[in-house]
Amino acid sequence: MRPSERLPDQLRPVTLETDVNRYAEGSCLVSFGHTKVLVTASVEDKVPGWMRNSGQGWVTAEYGMLPRATHTRGRREAAAGKQSGRTQEIQRLIGRSLRAVVDLKALGERQVLIDCDVIQADGGTRTASITGAWVAMALALKRHREKGLLAGDPILDQVAAVSCGLYKDLPVLDLDYDEDSTAETDSNFVLTGSGQIVEIQATGEKRGFSREEFNQLFALAELGCNELFTLQRHAIAG
């Protein structure tokens, strides 16, 4: 039995609450169980200097954890004067995941900046961030189109992410902290609505894993992401 008493193929309760920030062009408070991330999307009519006069736009992300997002207070990275390697890796992953489903030429010379702030962490903060970031970005660009600032929709597809792992040798979907901290294998899958793979991060924490076990984890990820895609569509339609 999983600590949360969920079935092996069962997500935690997932919510995607939109328009939680009155100033951002798009915003989403995403919850995967006790993991909660506030995501905002800001659209700027300019691109980084190295992209000027390229005729295309850019999507980038920043990620951070608030001091009491975990059981003990962590120091703000701004106070430390630098970002951790983990923070840099996650925010690059979020940016790559979103760019994979955006036509940057159709975006024009404008930039979408995604900010992911972890309010509470209980495992899966990067997967929750990616899932909520797509919603915030979709809302922001939808409003740009409604204002006549974009001729078409630059979003090509949905993208969502979910974790899977081997917990007590059982393949399970959407690990929370209790499972993640003791799992034999931990993986993160970033998939598109059309079934394409954007990124897979899979690690044998306590032992290696077989191709058959990997296939079982992949099947769980596809199942979970399909549920997330449905929730995303409902969120932006509401």
Coordinates of C-alpha atoms in Angstrom, one line a residue:
M1 CA 0.0 0.0 0.0
R2 CA 1.3 3.5 -0.9
P3 CA 1.6 5.9 2.1
S4 CA -1.1 8.0 0.6
E5 CA -3.4 4.9 0.1
R6 CA -3.6 5.7 -3.6
L7 CA -3.8 3.1 -6.3
P8 CA -0.5 2.6 -8.3
D9 CA -2.0 4.4 -11.3
Q10 CA -3.7 7.2 -9.3
L11 CA -2.6 10.9 -9.4
R12 CA -2.8 13.0 -6.3
P13 CA -5.7 15.4 -6.3
V14 CA -4.7 18.0 -9.0
T15 CA -6.2 21.5 -9.2
L16 CA -5.4 24.3 -11.7
E17 CA -6.8 27.5 -10.4
T18 CA -6.4 30.4 -12.9
D19 CA -6.3 34.2 -12.6
V20 CA -4.9 34.1 -9.1
N21 CA -2.7 37.1 -9.9
R22 CA -4.5 40.2 -11.1
Y23 CA -1.4 41.8 -12.7
A24 CA 0.1 39.0 -14.7
E25 CA -1.2 38.3 -18.2
G26 CA -1.7 34.7 -17.2
S27 CA -1.5 32.9 -13.9
C28 CA -2.2 29.5 -12.3
L29 CA -2.0 28.1 -8.8
V30 CA -1.3 24.5 -9.5
S31 CA -1.6 21.8 -6.8
F32 CA -0.5 18.2 -7.0
G33 CA -1.7 17.1 -3.6
H34 CA 0.2 19.1 -1.0
T35 CA 2.7 20.4 -3.6
K36 CA 1.6 24.0 -4.5
V37 CA 3.2 26.2 -7.1
L38 CA 2.2 29.8 -8.1
V39 CA 2.9 30.3 -11.8
T40 CA 2.7 33.6 -13.6
A41 CA 3.3 34.3 -17.3
S42 CA 4.4 37.8 -18.4
V43 CA 4.5 38.9 -22.0
E44 CA 7.1 41.5 -23.1
D45 CA 7.3 43.1 -26.5
K46 CA 11.0 42.5 -26.7
V47 CA 13.4 39.6 -26.8
P48 CA 16.9 39.0 -25.3
G49 CA 19.6 41.0 -27.0
W50 CA 21.1 37.9 -28.8
M51 CA 17.7 37.4 -30.5
R52 CA 17.0 40.9 -31.8
N53 CA 16.1 41.2 -35.5
S54 CA 15.7 37.4 -35.6
G55 CA 12.0 37.6 -36.4
Q56 CA 11.1 35.1 -33.6
G57 CA 10.3 35.2 -29.9
W58 CA 11.4 33.4 -26.8
V59 CA 10.0 31.5 -23.8
T60 CA 12.0 31.3 -20.6
A61 CA 11.4 30.4 -17.0
E62 CA 12.5 31.1 -13.5
Y63 CA 11.9 28.8 -10.6
G64 CA 12.3 29.2 -6.8
M65 CA 11.2 27.8 -3.5
L66 CA 9.9 30.0 -0.7
P67 CA 11.7 29.7 2.6
R68 CA 9.0 27.6 4.3
A69 CA 8.0 25.5 1.3
T70 CA 9.6 22.5 3.1
H71 CA 9.6 21.1 6.6
T72 CA 12.4 23.4 7.7
R73 CA 13.0 27.0 6.6
G74 CA 15.4 27.3 3.8
R75 CA 17.5 30.4 3.0
R76 CA 16.4 32.5 0.1
E77 CA 18.8 32.1 -2.8
A78 CA 18.8 35.8 -3.3
A79 CA 20.2 36.2 0.2
A80 CA 22.9 33.6 -0.6
G81 CA 23.8 35.6 -3.7
K82 CA 23.5 32.7 -6.2
Q83 CA 21.1 30.1 -7.4
S84 CA 21.7 26.4 -6.6
G85 CA 22.5 24.0 -9.4
R86 CA 19.1 22.3 -8.8
T87 CA 17.2 25.6 -9.3
Q88 CA 19.1 26.3 -12.5
E89 CA 18.4 22.8 -13.8
I90 CA 14.7 22.9 -13.1
Q91 CA 14.1 26.3 -14.6
R92 CA 15.9 25.3 -17.8
L93 CA 13.8 22.2 -17.9
I94 CA 10.6 24.3 -17.6
G95 CA 11.7 26.6 -20.4
R96 CA 12.7 23.8 -22.7
S97 CA 9.4 22.0 -22.1
L98 CA 7.3 25.1 -23.0
R99 CA 9.4 26.0 -26.1
A100 CA 8.9 22.5 -27.4
V101 CA 5.2 23.4 -28.0
V102 CA 5.5 27.0 -29.2
D103 CA 6.1 28.3 -32.7
L104 CA 8.6 30.9 -31.9
K105 CA 8.3 32.6 -35.3
A106 CA 4.5 32.9 -34.8
L107 CA 5.2 34.5 -31.5
G108 CA 7.1 37.4 -33.2
E109 CA 9.7 39.3 -31.4
R110 CA 8.2 39.1 -28.0
Q111 CA 9.2 37.1 -24.9
V112 CA 7.0 35.0 -22.5
L113 CA 8.6 35.0 -19.0
I114 CA 7.3 32.2 -16.7
D115 CA 7.8 32.6 -12.9
C116 CA 7.3 29.4 -10.8
D117 CA 7.3 30.0 -7.1
V118 CA 6.9 26.9 -4.9
I119 CA 4.7 27.7 -2.0
Q120 CA 4.7 24.2 -0.5
A121 CA 6.7 21.2 -1.6
D122 CA 5.7 17.6 -1.2
G123 CA 7.5 16.0 -4.2
G124 CA 7.0 16.8 -7.9
T125 CA 7.6 20.5 -7.9
R126 CA 9.1 20.5 -11.3
T127 CA 6.3 18.5 -12.9
A128 CA 3.7 20.6 -11.2
S129 CA 5.5 23.7 -12.4
I130 CA 5.5 22.6 -16.1
T131 CA 1.9 21.6 -16.0
G132 CA 0.8 24.9 -14.5
A133 CA 3.2 26.9 -16.6
W134 CA 1.5 25.7 -19.8
V135 CA -1.9 26.9 -18.5
A136 CA -0.5 30.4 -17.5
M137 CA 1.3 30.7 -20.8
A138 CA -1.8 29.7 -22.8
L139 CA -4.0 32.2 -21.0
A140 CA -1.4 35.0 -21.5
L141 CA -1.2 34.4 -25.2
K142 CA -4.9 34.0 -25.5
R143 CA -5.4 37.5 -24.1
H144 CA -2.8 38.9 -26.4
R145 CA -4.7 37.5 -29.4
E146 CA -8.0 38.9 -28.0
K147 CA -6.4 42.3 -27.9
G148 CA -5.3 42.0 -31.5
L149 CA -1.6 41.9 -30.6
L150 CA -1.1 38.4 -32.0
A151 CA -2.4 37.3 -35.4
G152 CA -2.6 33.6 -34.6
D153 CA -2.0 31.1 -31.8
P154 CA 1.7 30.3 -31.5
I155 CA 1.0 27.3 -29.2
L156 CA 1.3 24.1 -31.2
D157 CA 0.3 21.6 -28.5
Q158 CA -0.1 21.0 -24.8
V159 CA 2.7 19.9 -22.6
A160 CA 2.5 18.4 -19.1
A161 CA 4.8 16.5 -16.8
V162 CA 4.4 13.8 -14.1
S163 CA 6.7 11.7 -12.0
C164 CA 6.8 7.9 -11.8
G165 CA 8.9 5.5 -9.8
L166 CA 9.4 2.1 -8.3
Y167 CA 8.3 2.2 -4.7
K168 CA 8.9 -1.0 -2.9
D169 CA 9.4 -2.5 -6.3
L170 CA 5.9 -1.4 -7.4
P171 CA 5.6 1.0 -10.4
V172 CA 3.6 4.0 -9.1
L173 CA 2.4 7.3 -10.6
D174 CA 3.0 10.8 -9.2
L175 CA 5.3 10.3 -6.3
D176 CA 4.8 12.4 -3.2
Y177 CA 7.8 13.1 -0.8
D178 CA 7.3 10.0 1.3
E179 CA 7.6 7.8 -1.8
D180 CA 10.2 9.9 -3.6
S181 CA 12.6 9.9 -0.6
T182 CA 12.6 6.1 -0.4
A183 CA 11.9 5.0 -4.0
E184 CA 14.2 2.5 -5.8
T185 CA 13.7 4.4 -9.1
D186 CA 12.6 8.0 -9.7
S187 CA 11.7 9.5 -13.0
N188 CA 10.1 12.6 -14.6
F189 CA 8.3 12.4 -17.9
V190 CA 7.5 15.6 -20.0
L191 CA 5.0 14.7 -22.7
T192 CA 3.0 16.6 -25.3
G193 CA -0.7 16.2 -26.0
S194 CA 0.0 14.5 -29.3
G195 CA 2.1 11.9 -27.5
Q196 CA 5.6 13.1 -28.2
I197 CA 8.4 13.0 -25.7
V198 CA 10.0 16.3 -24.7
E199 CA 12.2 15.0 -21.9
I200 CA 12.6 11.9 -19.7
Q201 CA 14.7 12.0 -16.5
A202 CA 15.1 8.5 -15.0
T203 CA 17.4 7.5 -12.2
G204 CA 18.1 4.3 -10.4
E205 CA 18.3 5.6 -6.8
K206 CA 18.9 2.3 -5.0
R207 CA 19.3 -0.1 -7.9
G208 CA 19.2 -0.3 -11.6
F209 CA 15.9 -0.9 -13.4
S210 CA 15.0 -3.1 -16.4
R211 CA 13.6 -2.1 -19.8
E212 CA 10.3 -3.8 -18.7
E213 CA 10.1 -1.7 -15.6
F214 CA 10.9 1.4 -17.6
N215 CA 8.1 0.6 -20.0
Q216 CA 5.7 0.2 -17.1
L217 CA 6.7 3.7 -15.8
F218 CA 6.3 5.2 -19.2
A219 CA 2.8 3.7 -19.5
L220 CA 1.9 5.2 -16.1
A221 CA 3.3 8.6 -17.3
E222 CA 1.2 8.5 -20.4
L223 CA -1.9 7.7 -18.4
G224 CA -1.2 10.5 -15.9
C225 CA -0.4 13.1 -18.5
N226 CA -3.6 12.4 -20.4
E227 CA -5.5 13.2 -17.2
L228 CA -3.5 16.4 -16.8
F229 CA -4.1 17.4 -20.4
T230 CA -7.9 17.2 -19.7
L231 CA -7.5 19.4 -16.6
Q232 CA -5.4 21.9 -18.6
R233 CA -8.1 22.2 -21.3
H234 CA -10.8 22.8 -18.7
A235 CA -8.7 25.4 -16.9
I236 CA -8.2 27.6 -20.0
A237 CA -11.7 27.2 -21.1
G238 CA -13.2 28.3 -17.8

